[in-house]
mmCIF file of C-alpha atoms in Angstrom:
data_model
loop_
_atom_site.group_PDB
_atom_site.id
_atom_site.type_symbol
_atom_site.label_atom_id
_atom_site.label_comp_id
_atom_site.label_asym_id
_atom_site.label_seq_id
_atom_site.Cartn_x
_atom_site.Cartn_y
_atom_site.Cartn_z
ATOM 1 C CA MET I 1 78.222 104.595 88.989
ATOM 2 C CA ASP I 2 76.380 107.539 90.644
ATOM 3 C CA CYS I 3 76.649 109.531 87.744
ATOM 4 C CA PRO I 4 77.842 107.546 85.268
ATOM 5 C CA LYS I 5 79.995 108.862 81.969
ATOM 6 C CA LEU I 6 80.110 107.713 77.740
ATOM 7 C CA ARG I 7 83.638 107.681 76.835
ATOM 8 C CA PRO I 8 83.646 109.889 73.184
ATOM 9 C CA LEU I 9 81.700 107.505 70.464
ATOM 10 C CA GLU I 10 80.483 107.436 67.227
ATOM 11 C CA ALA I 11 76.548 107.594 67.086
ATOM 12 C CA PHE I 12 75.351 107.427 63.782
ATOM 13 C CA PRO I 13 71.338 106.912 62.724
ATOM 14 C CA THR I 14 70.590 103.915 60.345
ATOM 15 C CA GLU I 15 67.891 100.948 59.785
ATOM 16 C CA VAL I 16 67.815 97.435 60.325
ATOM 17 C CA GLY I 17 64.766 95.293 59.514
ATOM 18 C CA GLY I 18 62.807 98.364 59.058
ATOM 19 C CA GLN I 19 63.284 99.943 62.438
ATOM 20 C CA GLN I 20 64.870 102.991 63.025
ATOM 21 C CA VAL I 21 67.935 102.659 65.247
ATOM 22 C CA VAL I 22 71.254 104.282 66.363
ATOM 23 C CA CYS I 23 74.424 103.050 65.755
ATOM 24 C CA LEU I 24 76.825 103.207 68.656
ATOM 25 C CA ARG I 25 80.632 102.264 68.360
ATOM 26 C CA ASP I 26 84.553 103.246 68.880
ATOM 27 C CA PRO I 27 86.255 104.839 66.735
ATOM 28 C CA TYR I 28 89.192 104.401 68.807
ATOM 29 C CA GLY I 29 89.359 100.935 68.502
ATOM 30 C CA PHE I 30 89.923 99.781 72.050
ATOM 31 C CA SER I 31 85.998 98.318 71.570
ATOM 32 C CA ASP I 32 84.765 96.011 68.122
ATOM 33 C CA ARG I 33 81.564 95.811 69.872
ATOM 34 C CA VAL I 34 78.617 97.442 68.006
ATOM 35 C CA LEU I 35 75.666 97.935 69.594
ATOM 36 C CA LEU I 36 71.924 99.495 67.984
ATOM 37 C CA LEU I 37 70.164 101.115 70.101
ATOM 38 C CA PRO I 38 66.565 101.545 69.782
ATOM 39 C CA HIS I 39 65.604 105.716 70.117
ATOM 40 C CA PRO I 40 64.422 105.212 73.903
ATOM 41 C CA PHE I 41 67.758 103.638 74.488
ATOM 42 C CA PHE I 42 69.690 105.576 72.855
ATOM 43 C CA PHE I 43 68.453 108.606 75.002
ATOM 44 C CA ILE I 44 69.034 107.129 78.025
ATOM 45 C CA VAL I 45 72.409 107.155 76.481
ATOM 46 C CA SER I 46 72.929 110.578 75.537
ATOM 47 C CA LEU I 47 71.937 111.613 79.176
ATOM 48 C CA LEU I 48 75.388 109.580 80.382
ATOM 49 C CA ASP I 49 77.283 112.978 80.479
ATOM 50 C CA GLY I 50 79.029 112.261 84.056
ATOM 51 C CA ARG I 51 76.500 115.074 85.250
ATOM 52 C CA HIS I 52 73.392 113.151 85.569
ATOM 53 C CA SER I 53 72.422 110.563 88.476
ATOM 54 C CA LEU I 54 70.544 107.733 88.053
ATOM 55 C CA LEU I 55 67.585 109.381 89.421
ATOM 56 C CA ASP I 56 67.585 111.945 86.783
ATOM 57 C CA ILE I 57 67.935 109.739 84.065
ATOM 58 C CA GLN I 58 64.521 107.398 85.547
ATOM 59 C CA ALA I 59 62.948 111.069 85.614
ATOM 60 C CA ALA I 60 63.859 112.561 82.332
ATOM 61 C CA PHE I 61 62.664 109.273 80.661
ATOM 62 C CA ALA I 62 59.776 109.307 82.249
ATOM 63 C CA ARG I 63 59.158 112.743 81.259
ATOM 64 C CA ARG I 64 60.161 112.182 77.544
ATOM 65 C CA TYR I 65 58.060 108.604 77.198
ATOM 66 C CA GLY I 66 55.531 108.889 79.963
ATOM 67 C CA GLU I 67 56.511 105.715 81.403
ATOM 68 C CA LEU I 68 58.596 104.376 84.258
ATOM 69 C CA LEU I 69 62.322 103.313 83.667
ATOM 70 C CA PHE I 70 62.997 100.859 86.157
ATOM 71 C CA ARG I 71 66.348 101.181 88.173
ATOM 72 C CA GLU I 72 66.935 97.129 87.180
ATOM 73 C CA LYS I 73 66.922 97.811 83.583
ATOM 74 C CA LEU I 74 68.886 101.154 83.996
ATOM 75 C CA GLU I 75 71.794 98.721 85.338
ATOM 76 C CA GLU I 76 71.175 96.517 82.555
ATOM 77 C CA ILE I 77 72.174 98.454 80.146
ATOM 78 C CA LEU I 78 75.123 100.330 82.098
ATOM 79 C CA ARG I 79 76.134 97.085 82.456
ATOM 80 C CA GLU I 80 76.188 96.296 78.748
ATOM 81 C CA LEU I 81 77.637 99.766 78.161
ATOM 82 C CA GLU I 82 80.243 98.657 80.455
ATOM 83 C CA ILE I 83 81.140 95.087 79.247
ATOM 84 C CA ALA I 84 81.421 96.889 75.830
ATOM 85 C CA HIS I 85 84.275 99.369 77.400
ATOM 86 C CA PHE I 86 81.761 101.957 76.430
ATOM 87 C CA LEU I 87 82.053 103.612 79.868
ATOM 88 C CA GLU I 88 84.536 105.675 81.562
ATOM 89 C CA GLY I 89 85.958 104.578 84.787
ATOM 90 C CA ALA I 90 88.415 102.604 86.141
ATOM 91 C CA GLY I 91 87.516 99.442 84.402
ATOM 92 C CA PHE I 92 88.510 100.890 81.010
ATOM 93 C CA GLU I 93 91.464 102.357 82.023
ATOM 94 C CA ALA I 94 92.887 99.594 83.270
ATOM 95 C CA HIS I 95 91.641 97.729 79.877
ATOM 96 C CA ARG I 96 93.092 100.810 77.953
ATOM 97 C CA GLU I 97 96.469 100.517 79.217
ATOM 98 C CA ARG I 98 96.569 97.044 78.832
ATOM 99 C CA VAL I 99 95.822 97.722 74.888
ATOM 100 C CA GLU I 100 98.486 100.727 74.557
ATOM 101 C CA ALA I 101 100.739 98.611 75.802
ATOM 102 C CA ASP I 102 100.748 95.740 73.995
ATOM 103 C CA PHE I 103 100.644 97.929 70.770
ATOM 104 C CA ALA I 104 103.873 100.083 72.403
ATOM 105 C CA ARG I 105 106.024 96.359 73.037
ATOM 106 C CA SER I 106 104.970 95.086 69.296
ATOM 107 C CA HIS I 107 107.090 95.466 66.468
ATOM 108 C CA ILE I 108 104.176 94.680 63.895
ATOM 109 C CA ARG I 109 100.772 96.927 63.427
ATOM 110 C CA PRO I 110 98.362 94.074 63.521
ATOM 111 C CA ALA I 111 95.395 93.826 60.538
ATOM 112 C CA ALA I 112 93.227 95.330 63.089
ATOM 113 C CA LEU I 113 90.149 95.338 59.933
ATOM 114 C CA ALA I 114 90.832 92.108 58.743
ATOM 115 C CA GLY I 115 87.690 89.582 59.943
ATOM 116 C CA LYS I 116 85.389 92.848 60.170
ATOM 117 C CA SER I 117 85.856 95.261 57.089
ATOM 118 C CA TYR I 118 87.132 92.814 54.955
ATOM 119 C CA GLU I 119 88.019 89.360 54.438
ATOM 120 C CA ALA I 120 90.853 88.052 57.059
ATOM 121 C CA ASP I 121 91.517 84.992 54.580
ATOM 122 C CA PRO I 122 93.969 85.816 51.599
ATOM 123 C CA GLU I 123 92.424 83.868 49.287
ATOM 124 C CA ARG I 124 88.781 85.638 49.724
ATOM 125 C CA ILE I 125 89.918 88.252 50.083
ATOM 126 C CA ARG I 126 92.096 88.558 46.695
ATOM 127 C CA ILE I 127 88.424 86.907 44.973
ATOM 128 C CA ARG I 128 86.844 90.605 46.187
ATOM 129 C CA ILE I 129 90.352 92.663 45.421
ATOM 130 C CA ASP I 130 90.176 91.266 41.844
ATOM 131 C CA GLY I 131 86.872 91.895 41.733
ATOM 132 C CA PHE I 132 87.955 95.453 41.738
ATOM 133 C CA PHE I 133 89.260 95.669 38.219
ATOM 134 C CA ALA I 134 85.883 94.244 36.390
ATOM 135 C CA PRO I 135 84.234 96.325 34.112
ATOM 136 C CA PRO I 136 81.908 98.158 34.024
ATOM 137 C CA GLU I 137 82.939 100.262 37.224
ATOM 138 C CA GLY I 138 86.397 98.715 37.007
ATOM 139 C CA PRO I 139 89.214 99.545 34.736
ATOM 140 C CA GLY I 140 89.256 95.912 33.693
ATOM 141 C CA PRO I 141 92.620 93.713 34.618
ATOM 142 C CA PRO I 142 96.037 95.235 34.826
ATOM 143 C CA GLN I 143 98.265 95.139 31.994
ATOM 144 C CA SER I 144 102.140 94.117 32.108
ATOM 145 C CA GLN I 145 104.604 97.483 32.448
ATOM 146 C CA ASP I 146 104.219 99.372 29.130
ATOM 147 C CA GLY I 147 107.120 101.786 29.541
ATOM 148 C CA ARG I 148 105.259 105.457 30.403
ATOM 149 C CA ARG I 149 106.278 107.805 32.614
ATOM 150 C CA PRO I 150 106.584 106.694 35.736
ATOM 151 C CA ILE I 151 103.417 107.251 38.474
ATOM 152 C CA LYS I 152 105.409 109.252 41.562
ATOM 153 C CA GLY I 153 101.994 110.179 43.597
ATOM 154 C CA ALA I 154 98.265 108.919 43.965
ATOM 155 C CA VAL I 155 95.168 110.185 45.354
ATOM 156 C CA ILE I 156 93.418 106.854 46.854
ATOM 157 C CA PRO I 157 90.631 106.407 48.420
ATOM 158 C CA HIS I 158 90.044 105.374 52.017
ATOM 159 C CA ILE I 159 86.852 104.390 52.113
ATOM 160 C CA ASP I 160 85.398 100.363 52.881
ATOM 161 C CA PHE I 161 86.247 98.034 50.035
ATOM 162 C CA ALA I 162 82.945 96.725 50.043
ATOM 163 C CA ARG I 163 82.007 100.524 48.522
ATOM 164 C CA GLY I 164 84.829 102.228 47.085
ATOM 165 C CA GLY I 165 86.166 98.780 45.393
ATOM 166 C CA PRO I 166 86.220 99.908 41.600
ATOM 167 C CA CYS I 167 87.562 103.229 42.533
ATOM 168 C CA TYR I 168 90.636 101.569 44.187
ATOM 169 C CA GLY I 169 90.919 99.119 41.043
ATOM 170 C CA TRP I 170 91.239 102.371 38.825
ATOM 171 C CA ALA I 171 94.153 103.558 40.928
ATOM 172 C CA TYR I 172 95.911 100.413 41.035
ATOM 173 C CA LYS I 173 95.934 99.362 37.668
ATOM 174 C CA ALA I 174 98.024 102.383 37.305
ATOM 175 C CA LEU I 175 100.368 101.712 39.790
ATOM 176 C CA LEU I 176 100.841 98.074 38.646
ATOM 177 C CA GLU I 177 101.392 98.995 34.941
ATOM 178 C CA SER I 178 102.872 102.118 35.389
ATOM 179 C CA CYS I 179 104.472 102.479 39.238
ATOM 180 C CA ASP I 180 108.703 101.205 39.337
ATOM 181 C CA ALA I 181 108.832 102.462 43.118
ATOM 182 C CA ASP I 182 109.801 99.907 45.992
ATOM 183 C CA LEU I 183 108.996 102.574 48.830
ATOM 184 C CA PHE I 184 105.295 104.279 49.314
ATOM 185 C CA VAL I 185 104.659 106.834 51.683
ATOM 186 C CA VAL I 186 101.579 106.452 52.848
ATOM 187 C CA LEU I 187 99.676 109.959 54.086
ATOM 188 C CA GLY I 188 96.680 108.219 55.692
ATOM 189 C CA THR I 189 93.990 110.730 57.741
ATOM 190 C CA SER I 190 93.553 110.023 61.512
ATOM 191 C CA HIS I 191 89.993 109.860 61.936
ATOM 192 C CA THR I 192 90.056 110.121 65.711
ATOM 193 C CA GLY I 193 92.701 113.299 66.203
ATOM 194 C CA THR I 194 95.985 113.542 67.310
ATOM 195 C CA LYS I 195 98.309 115.711 69.047
ATOM 196 C CA GLY I 196 100.527 117.089 66.746
ATOM 197 C CA ARG I 197 100.357 117.747 63.307
ATOM 198 C CA PHE I 198 100.664 114.454 61.697
ATOM 199 C CA ALA I 199 102.368 110.897 63.372
ATOM 200 C CA VAL I 200 104.729 108.171 62.169
ATOM 201 C CA THR I 201 105.572 104.655 63.321
ATOM 202 C CA ARG I 202 108.245 102.588 62.802
ATOM 203 C CA LYS I 203 106.300 99.263 63.124
ATOM 204 C CA ASP I 204 105.659 97.142 60.032
ATOM 205 C CA TYR I 205 101.716 96.745 58.570
ATOM 206 C CA ASP I 206 100.378 92.949 58.717
ATOM 207 C CA THR I 207 98.103 92.267 56.321
ATOM 208 C CA PRO I 208 95.880 88.783 55.133
ATOM 209 C CA PHE I 209 99.023 88.439 52.049
ATOM 210 C CA GLY I 210 101.906 89.185 55.068
ATOM 211 C CA VAL I 211 103.525 91.792 56.682
ATOM 212 C CA ILE I 212 104.604 95.098 54.723
ATOM 213 C CA PRO I 213 108.131 96.236 55.838
ATOM 214 C CA THR I 214 108.262 99.942 57.141
ATOM 215 C CA ASP I 215 111.444 101.510 56.110
ATOM 216 C CA ARG I 216 112.515 102.705 59.612
ATOM 217 C CA SER I 217 115.902 103.834 58.271
ATOM 218 C CA PHE I 218 113.729 106.529 56.506
ATOM 219 C CA VAL I 219 111.331 107.466 59.320
ATOM 220 C CA ASP I 220 114.435 108.135 61.305
ATOM 221 C CA ARG I 221 115.906 110.418 58.974
ATOM 222 C CA LEU I 222 112.241 112.255 58.734
ATOM 223 C CA ILE I 223 112.349 112.446 62.804
ATOM 224 C CA ALA I 224 115.949 113.366 62.627
ATOM 225 C CA ARG I 225 114.327 117.031 60.690
ATOM 226 C CA CYS I 226 111.119 117.133 62.656
ATOM 227 C CA GLY I 227 111.984 115.971 65.891
ATOM 228 C CA PRO I 228 110.627 113.168 68.049
ATOM 229 C CA ASP I 229 106.902 114.865 68.645
ATOM 230 C CA LEU I 230 106.392 112.746 65.567
ATOM 231 C CA LEU I 231 106.225 109.809 67.400
ATOM 232 C CA LEU I 232 104.065 111.087 70.632
ATOM 233 C CA ASP I 233 100.733 110.153 68.604
ATOM 234 C CA GLU I 234 101.891 106.149 67.488
ATOM 235 C CA GLN I 235 99.337 105.444 69.273
ATOM 236 C CA ALA I 236 96.783 106.399 66.529
ATOM 237 C CA HIS I 237 98.119 104.180 64.162
ATOM 238 C CA ARG I 238 96.189 101.270 65.977
ATOM 239 C CA ALA I 239 92.967 101.448 65.035
ATOM 240 C CA GLU I 240 92.950 103.385 62.473
ATOM 241 C CA HIS I 241 92.097 102.125 58.607
ATOM 242 C CA SER I 242 93.537 104.648 56.363
ATOM 243 C CA ILE I 243 97.048 103.512 56.196
ATOM 244 C CA GLU I 244 95.771 99.257 56.998
ATOM 245 C CA PHE I 245 93.632 99.380 53.278
ATOM 246 C CA GLN I 246 96.401 100.588 51.563
ATOM 247 C CA ALA I 247 98.988 98.585 53.351
ATOM 248 C CA THR I 248 96.852 95.536 52.559
ATOM 249 C CA LEU I 249 96.665 96.681 48.216
ATOM 250 C CA LEU I 250 100.255 97.447 48.529
ATOM 251 C CA ARG I 251 101.190 94.051 49.823
ATOM 252 C CA GLY I 252 98.296 92.164 47.778
ATOM 253 C CA LEU I 253 99.021 93.558 44.456
ATOM 254 C CA LEU I 254 102.560 95.108 44.114
ATOM 255 C CA GLY I 255 103.877 92.862 46.785
ATOM 256 C CA ALA I 256 103.189 89.671 44.916
ATOM 257 C CA GLU I 257 105.594 90.639 42.129
ATOM 258 C CA ARG I 258 108.455 92.708 43.821
ATOM 259 C CA THR I 259 109.519 93.341 47.706
ATOM 260 C CA VAL I 260 108.288 97.313 48.284
ATOM 261 C CA GLN I 261 108.135 98.835 52.003
ATOM 262 C CA MET I 262 106.239 101.368 53.169
ATOM 263 C CA VAL I 263 106.367 104.754 55.303
ATOM 264 C CA PRO I 264 102.879 105.325 57.509
ATOM 265 C CA ILE I 265 102.375 109.015 58.187
ATOM 266 C CA LEU I 266 98.734 109.900 60.161
ATOM 267 C CA CYS I 267 98.212 113.413 59.100
ATOM 268 C CA LEU I 268 95.931 115.294 61.807
ATOM 269 C CA SER I 269 92.716 117.312 60.227
ATOM 270 C CA PHE I 270 93.121 120.681 58.931
ATOM 271 C CA HIS I 271 89.627 121.793 59.942
ATOM 272 C CA PRO I 272 90.755 124.292 63.278
ATOM 273 C CA LEU I 273 92.491 126.521 60.207
ATOM 274 C CA ILE I 274 89.705 126.821 58.494
ATOM 275 C CA ALA I 275 87.776 127.847 61.319
ATOM 276 C CA SER I 276 90.260 130.007 62.261
ATOM 277 C CA ASN I 277 90.305 131.742 58.514
ATOM 278 C CA GLY I 278 94.323 130.264 58.702
ATOM 279 C CA SER I 279 96.243 128.382 55.912
ATOM 280 C CA PRO I 280 98.470 125.535 56.423
ATOM 281 C CA SER I 281 101.277 127.511 54.414
ATOM 282 C CA GLN I 282 101.163 129.761 57.228
ATOM 283 C CA ASP I 283 101.178 127.376 60.036
ATOM 284 C CA GLN I 284 105.318 126.583 60.772
ATOM 285 C CA ALA I 285 104.375 122.782 61.809
ATOM 286 C CA VAL I 286 102.677 122.138 58.406
ATOM 287 C CA THR I 287 105.578 123.861 56.753
ATOM 288 C CA ALA I 288 108.520 122.468 58.321
ATOM 289 C CA PHE I 289 107.327 118.865 57.763
ATOM 290 C CA VAL I 290 106.440 119.172 54.233
ATOM 291 C CA GLU I 291 109.603 120.412 53.502
ATOM 292 C CA ALA I 292 111.268 118.113 55.256
ATOM 293 C CA LEU I 293 109.135 114.762 53.662
ATOM 294 C CA GLY I 294 110.269 116.370 50.016
ATOM 295 C CA GLU I 295 113.839 116.828 51.316
ATOM 296 C CA THR I 296 113.936 112.993 53.344
ATOM 297 C CA ILE I 297 112.260 111.912 50.381
ATOM 298 C CA ALA I 298 115.243 113.206 47.638
ATOM 299 C CA ALA I 299 118.003 112.109 49.980
ATOM 300 C CA SER I 300 116.833 108.174 50.325
ATOM 301 C CA GLY I 301 117.855 107.292 46.816
ATOM 302 C CA ARG I 302 114.882 105.078 46.907
ATOM 303 C CA ARG I 303 112.309 104.625 44.201
ATOM 304 C CA CYS I 304 109.369 106.484 45.647
ATOM 305 C CA CYS I 305 105.726 107.258 45.391
ATOM 306 C CA LEU I 306 103.478 108.861 47.719
ATOM 307 C CA ILE I 307 100.004 107.904 48.088
ATOM 308 C CA ALA I 308 97.577 110.293 49.911
ATOM 309 C CA SER I 309 94.768 108.011 51.487
ATOM 310 C CA ALA I 310 92.102 110.391 51.064
ATOM 311 C CA ASP I 311 87.961 110.640 51.009
ATOM 312 C CA LEU I 312 86.148 113.954 49.893
ATOM 313 C CA ALA I 313 82.575 114.627 50.918
ATOM 314 C CA HIS I 314 80.803 113.237 54.245
ATOM 315 C CA VAL I 315 77.122 114.217 53.650
ATOM 316 C CA GLY I 316 73.495 113.718 55.348
ATOM 317 C CA PRO I 317 72.391 112.603 58.888
ATOM 318 C CA ARG I 318 75.154 110.671 59.658
ATOM 319 C CA PHE I 319 77.380 113.257 59.420
ATOM 320 C CA GLY I 320 75.074 115.682 61.059
ATOM 321 C CA ASP I 321 73.176 117.315 58.345
ATOM 322 C CA PRO I 322 69.600 117.679 58.904
ATOM 323 C CA GLU I 323 67.991 116.409 55.795
ATOM 324 C CA PRO I 324 68.582 113.164 53.393
ATOM 325 C CA VAL I 325 70.735 113.448 50.552
ATOM 326 C CA ASP I 326 68.541 113.314 47.217
ATOM 327 C CA GLY I 327 69.534 113.486 43.679
ATOM 328 C CA LEU I 328 69.818 116.962 43.415
ATOM 329 C CA ARG I 329 72.222 117.323 46.216
ATOM 330 C CA LEU I 330 74.145 114.510 44.947
ATOM 331 C CA LYS I 331 74.524 116.473 41.751
ATOM 332 C CA GLU I 332 75.450 119.571 43.533
ATOM 333 C CA ILE I 333 78.319 117.897 45.696
ATOM 334 C CA ALA I 334 80.016 116.654 42.322
ATOM 335 C CA GLN I 335 80.121 119.781 40.855
ATOM 336 C CA LYS I 336 82.112 120.594 44.337
ATOM 337 C CA ASP I 337 83.875 117.765 44.341
ATOM 338 C CA LEU I 338 85.389 117.942 40.419
ATOM 339 C CA THR I 339 86.280 121.504 41.087
ATOM 340 C CA LEU I 340 88.249 120.499 43.951
ATOM 341 C CA LEU I 341 89.709 118.038 41.905
ATOM 342 C CA GLU I 342 90.745 120.433 39.440
ATOM 343 C CA ARG I 343 92.807 121.980 41.888
ATOM 344 C CA VAL I 344 94.383 118.458 42.835
ATOM 345 C CA VAL I 345 94.948 117.655 39.419
ATOM 346 C CA GLU I 346 97.045 120.915 39.127
ATOM 347 C CA ARG I 347 98.932 120.280 42.025
ATOM 348 C CA ASP I 348 97.645 123.290 43.774
ATOM 349 C CA ALA I 349 97.846 122.981 47.316
ATOM 350 C CA GLU I 350 96.955 125.971 48.038
ATOM 351 C CA GLY I 351 93.947 126.631 45.738
ATOM 352 C CA PHE I 352 92.161 122.990 47.084
ATOM 353 C CA PHE I 353 92.831 124.183 50.606
ATOM 354 C CA ALA I 354 91.308 127.683 49.806
ATOM 355 C CA GLY I 355 88.027 125.797 47.710
ATOM 356 C CA VAL I 356 87.607 123.767 51.327
ATOM 357 C CA GLN I 357 87.632 127.280 53.000
ATOM 358 C CA ALA I 358 85.713 128.610 51.158
ATOM 359 C CA GLU I 359 82.484 126.498 51.977
ATOM 360 C CA GLY I 360 83.042 126.610 55.451
ATOM 361 C CA ASP I 361 84.038 122.820 55.017
ATOM 362 C CA ARG I 362 80.460 122.069 54.771
ATOM 363 C CA TRP I 363 81.478 118.890 52.600
ATOM 364 C CA ARG I 364 83.082 117.447 55.362
ATOM 365 C CA ILE I 365 86.258 116.429 52.904
ATOM 366 C CA CYS I 366 87.957 114.306 55.429
ATOM 367 C CA GLY I 367 91.117 113.996 53.106
ATOM 368 C CA LEU I 368 92.178 117.568 52.963
ATOM 369 C CA SER I 369 95.195 117.315 54.836
ATOM 370 C CA SER I 370 96.754 114.145 53.708
ATOM 371 C CA ILE I 371 96.113 115.073 50.027
ATOM 372 C CA TYR I 372 97.857 118.883 50.645
ATOM 373 C CA THR I 373 100.447 117.306 52.275
ATOM 374 C CA LEU I 374 100.889 115.115 49.360
ATOM 375 C CA LEU I 375 100.825 118.179 47.050
ATOM 376 C CA GLY I 376 103.288 119.623 48.850
ATOM 377 C CA ALA I 377 106.011 117.267 49.240
ATOM 378 C CA LEU I 378 105.367 115.887 45.369
ATOM 379 C CA PRO I 379 107.917 116.032 42.930
ATOM 380 C CA ALA I 380 105.624 115.617 39.892
ATOM 381 C CA GLU I 381 104.933 117.393 37.071
ATOM 382 C CA GLN I 382 101.376 116.186 36.019
ATOM 383 C CA GLY I 383 98.364 115.196 37.038
ATOM 384 C CA LYS I 384 95.230 113.129 35.885
ATOM 385 C CA LEU I 385 91.887 112.151 37.265
ATOM 386 C CA LEU I 386 91.452 108.570 36.981
ATOM 387 C CA LYS I 387 87.715 107.935 38.655
ATOM 388 C CA TYR I 388 85.483 109.638 40.760
ATOM 389 C CA SER I 389 82.876 108.036 42.568
ATOM 390 C CA GLN I 390 79.960 108.498 44.906
ATOM 391 C CA TRP I 391 78.314 106.439 47.315
ATOM 392 C CA PRO I 392 74.704 107.623 47.792
ATOM 393 C CA ASP I 393 73.459 106.454 50.923
ATOM 394 C CA PRO I 394 70.657 109.146 51.439
ATOM 395 C CA ILE I 395 71.392 108.953 55.165
ATOM 396 C CA GLY I 396 75.112 109.257 54.510
ATOM 397 C CA THR I 397 77.236 109.884 51.745
ATOM 398 C CA VAL I 398 80.438 109.791 51.121
ATOM 399 C CA THR I 399 82.366 110.642 47.841
ATOM 400 C CA PHE I 400 85.881 109.802 46.801
ATOM 401 C CA ALA I 401 88.082 109.636 43.820
ATOM 402 C CA SER I 402 91.459 108.113 42.211
ATOM 403 C CA VAL I 403 94.005 110.592 41.218
ATOM 404 C CA ILE I 404 97.173 109.643 39.682
ATOM 405 C CA PHE I 405 100.941 111.723 39.020
ATOM 406 C CA TYR I 406 103.906 111.691 36.817
#
C-alpha cells in the first residue's frame, strides 16, 4: 500500500442531489459496488497509479485544495476501495481467482444483472417487458403469427431496459409475429475487451424466467471450424450485459411459446482497425470466423435467427467529450446514425464499417463489431428499420435502433 494502484475501472461524471460527483464502478463484474465520489475524493483516486506514495498524494492534495489531507483519512479511503475490490494487490488477486474459478466450474452463466439493472422477480420483470409494447413509443401488443416471410436476423439494442424498452418492443413484436426460429445466435458486444476477436461459451444462460439452453453441438462445430481459441475469453461472458438482456427477452417472450436455444458469442471491438485505417475484410481472424459462422448455420439444419445485440452512438462528457449534448448535436447524431442504418438495411457490411471509419468513430459506435459480423454471416435478402431512438442525456447520450432482416 506504499504506492497503491487502482484497478481498471469505469469512471464518469454524474449529479446526485444537485451535487456533481464521479461514479466509479467495475465493468468487469468482480465488484458490484458503485462509489459516488465528490471531486476532491476523485482527485485522490486519480493519483492511485502505483507511482504515487501516500506522502505524494497528501502533498498533491494540499497543493490542489490548500488544505491538509490527514493520513488517517487517506487510509480510510484506501480501506473502502480495498473492501470494494477496486485496488490491485494480493487481496484482489485472491478474490479474482475465486470468482473466475466459480464461473469456470458452473455449467450455467448466472443472471448477473438480475436485481440490479432489471427486476429479478419474474412477475415484476414481466410487467416491465409488457410495457415495452405500449404506445405511443411502443409498437402495440404482438399479434399471432401472420404468415409473412420469416425473419432471419435482427439488430436489437443492448441499452438497459429502463431507457430502451420501447425500442426492444419493436424488434420483439416482429420476432413474435414473423420468426419461426428455434435457435438464436446472439452476437453480443464485449465492453471489457478480449484477447481474440470473438469469444464463445458452452454455458446455458440463466434468466428470471428460467434457463435458456445453449446449443453446445453448434458451439462445438463452430470451434471445430475456427479452433479452440474461441474459448480463451469465455470469462468475458461472466458479467457482460449485451447477451444477458437478449437471453432474458428470448426466454421470457419466445420461450414462453416454444422451446428455444441460444448460441452466445461476444464480439471484440474493431476500433483498432479504424485507427490503423484497416478493414475487417482484411483481418484473417474476422473473415475466417464470419465464414465459419455462416457455414455452421447452413449445416445445422436448424431454423436459425441471428441477433446483433448492439447500440449505436455514445456522446457526451460521460464518454469523454468536453461539452454536454444539446439539441443541435442530437440532430447531427441522428443524421449520421440514419445514414449508417441505411447501409445496415442494405446489408452492406463494408459500407457500414467505412461510414464509421470515415468519422474516426467520433460517435463511439459500440455495436460496430456485432453488426458487421451479423451482416457478413446473415442469409437474408431484405432489411427494414423498425425504430430509431435516442436517450438524450446531456451528460451521456446513447442512440440505438431495431432492424429486422427477411
